[in-house]
PDB file of C-alpha atoms in Angstrom:
ATOM      1  CA  UNK A 177      71.735 -78.378  -6.088  1.00 90.00           C
ATOM      2  CA  UNK A 178      71.544 -74.700  -5.261  1.00 89.00           C
ATOM      3  CA  UNK A 179      68.057 -73.224  -5.621  1.00 91.00           C
ATOM      4  CA  UNK A 180      67.638 -69.452  -5.844  1.00 91.00           C
ATOM      5  CA  UNK A 181      64.675 -67.191  -6.380  1.00 92.00           C
ATOM      6  CA  UNK A 182      65.243 -64.184  -8.620  1.00 93.00           C
ATOM      7  CA  UNK A 183      63.110 -61.317  -9.848  1.00 94.00           C
ATOM      8  CA  UNK A 184      63.138 -59.911 -13.352  1.00 94.00           C
ATOM      9  CA  UNK A 185      66.397 -58.064 -13.988  1.00 95.00           C
ATOM     10  CA  UNK A 186      68.314 -59.839 -11.229  1.00 95.00           C
ATOM     11  CA  UNK A 187      71.536 -61.694 -11.966  1.00 96.00           C
ATOM     12  CA  UNK A 188      73.400 -64.822 -10.933  1.00 95.00           C
ATOM     13  CA  UNK A 189      77.170 -64.998 -11.381  1.00 96.00           C
ATOM     14  CA  UNK A 190      78.914 -68.351 -11.914  1.00 93.00           C
ATOM     15  CA  UNK A 191      82.666 -68.196 -11.431  1.00 91.00           C
ATOM     16  CA  UNK A 192      84.209 -65.070 -12.908  1.00 92.00           C
ATOM     17  CA  UNK A 193      83.036 -65.186 -16.494  1.00 94.00           C
ATOM     18  CA  UNK A 194      79.482 -66.573 -16.631  1.00 95.00           C
ATOM     19  CA  UNK A 195      76.419 -64.515 -15.725  1.00 96.00           C
ATOM     20  CA  UNK A 196      72.744 -65.489 -15.899  1.00 95.00           C
ATOM     21  CA  UNK A 197      70.156 -62.698 -16.052  1.00 95.00           C
ATOM     22  CA  UNK A 198      66.401 -63.117 -15.564  1.00 95.00           C
ATOM     23  CA  UNK A 199      65.080 -61.086 -18.521  1.00 95.00           C
ATOM     24  CA  UNK A 200      61.351 -61.501 -17.889  1.00 94.00           C
ATOM     25  CA  UNK A 201      58.788 -63.653 -16.135  1.00 93.00           C
ATOM     26  CA  UNK A 202      55.377 -64.260 -17.717  1.00 92.00           C
ATOM     27  CA  UNK A 203      53.247 -66.779 -15.846  1.00 92.00           C
ATOM     28  CA  UNK A 204      55.226 -70.028 -15.645  1.00 91.00           C
ATOM     29  CA  UNK A 205      57.628 -68.974 -18.415  1.00 92.00           C
ATOM     30  CA  UNK A 206      60.998 -67.424 -17.484  1.00 92.00           C
ATOM     31  CA  UNK A 207      63.176 -65.791 -20.129  1.00 94.00           C
ATOM     32  CA  UNK A 208      66.856 -65.858 -19.187  1.00 93.00           C
ATOM     33  CA  UNK A 209      69.990 -64.475 -20.759  1.00 94.00           C
ATOM     34  CA  UNK A 210      73.368 -66.149 -20.413  1.00 94.00           C
ATOM     35  CA  UNK A 211      76.555 -64.152 -20.820  1.00 94.00           C
ATOM     36  CA  UNK A 212      79.509 -66.516 -21.187  1.00 94.00           C
ATOM     37  CA  UNK A 213      82.705 -66.746 -23.204  1.00 94.00           C
ATOM     38  CA  UNK A 214      82.389 -68.382 -26.621  1.00 91.00           C
ATOM     39  CA  UNK A 215      84.542 -71.231 -25.335  1.00 92.00           C
ATOM     40  CA  UNK A 216      81.871 -72.185 -22.777  1.00 90.00           C
ATOM     41  CA  UNK A 217      79.283 -74.606 -24.126  1.00 88.00           C
ATOM     42  CA  UNK A 218      75.707 -73.744 -23.128  1.00 88.00           C
ATOM     43  CA  UNK A 219      73.157 -76.423 -23.981  1.00 87.00           C
ATOM     44  CA  UNK A 220      69.512 -76.755 -22.942  1.00 85.00           C
ATOM     45  CA  UNK A 221      68.965 -79.874 -20.841  1.00 83.00           C
ATOM     46  CA  UNK A 222      66.343 -81.397 -23.129  1.00 82.00           C
ATOM     47  CA  UNK A 223      68.742 -81.224 -26.078  1.00 77.00           C
ATOM     48  CA  UNK A 224      71.680 -82.892 -24.379  1.00 74.00           C
ATOM     49  CA  UNK A 225      70.398 -86.462 -24.850  1.00 70.00           C
ATOM     50  CA  UNK A 226      69.023 -85.730 -28.332  1.00 62.00           C
ATOM     51  CA  UNK A 227      72.150 -84.203 -29.832  1.00 58.00           C
ATOM     52  CA  UNK A 228      73.745 -85.930 -32.817  1.00 59.00           C
ATOM     53  CA  UNK A 229      77.181 -87.520 -32.728  1.00 52.00           C
ATOM     54  CA  UNK A 230      79.985 -85.097 -31.989  1.00 51.00           C
ATOM     55  CA  UNK A 231      81.404 -85.575 -35.495  1.00 46.00           C
ATOM     56  CA  UNK A 232      78.272 -83.876 -36.889  1.00 49.00           C
ATOM     57  CA  UNK A 233      78.574 -80.813 -34.652  1.00 48.00           C
ATOM     58  CA  UNK A 234      80.737 -77.748 -34.668  1.00 51.00           C
ATOM     59  CA  UNK A 235      80.680 -76.825 -31.001  1.00 49.00           C
ATOM     60  CA  UNK A 236      83.325 -74.817 -29.220  1.00 47.00           C
ATOM     61  CA  UNK A 237      83.811 -76.112 -25.732  1.00 49.00           C
ATOM     62  CA  UNK A 238      86.408 -76.478 -23.023  1.00 50.00           C
ATOM     63  CA  UNK A 239      87.588 -79.662 -21.362  1.00 54.00           C
ATOM     64  CA  UNK A 240      86.842 -80.372 -17.711  1.00 53.00           C
ATOM     65  CA  UNK A 241      90.585 -80.110 -17.022  1.00 56.00           C
ATOM     66  CA  UNK A 242      90.526 -76.508 -18.253  1.00 52.00           C
ATOM     67  CA  UNK A 243      87.999 -75.291 -15.681  1.00 51.00           C
ATOM     68  CA  UNK A 244      88.806 -76.674 -12.211  1.00 50.00           C
ATOM     69  CA  UNK A 245      87.976 -73.248 -10.724  1.00 51.00           C
ATOM     70  CA  UNK A 246      84.261 -73.996 -11.336  1.00 47.00           C
ATOM     71  CA  UNK A 247      84.206 -77.174  -9.283  1.00 47.00           C
ATOM     72  CA  UNK A 248      84.809 -75.798  -5.762  1.00 50.00           C
ATOM     73  CA  UNK A 249      81.886 -73.395  -6.176  1.00 49.00           C
ATOM     74  CA  UNK A 250      79.299 -76.053  -6.987  1.00 46.00           C
ATOM     75  CA  UNK A 251      77.061 -77.073  -4.074  1.00 48.00           C
ATOM     76  CA  UNK A 252      76.892 -80.763  -3.202  1.00 42.00           C
TER      77      UNK A 252
END
């Protein structure tokens, strides 16, 4: 896992088309913005295990085979 510290207004780029921006920091609460293509699924971690069956959702996502360029950039 890569751990970074960022100040308000600073950005993190993931691959070529995903950017995370720290919008504001208030105490222990951090407001972030995520700029990603509509085909990239963005899901909060606490919702991932609680989500209903895929047949009940209309989510646009890409398959793992479609994004191998992300994998070499992930820290081990």
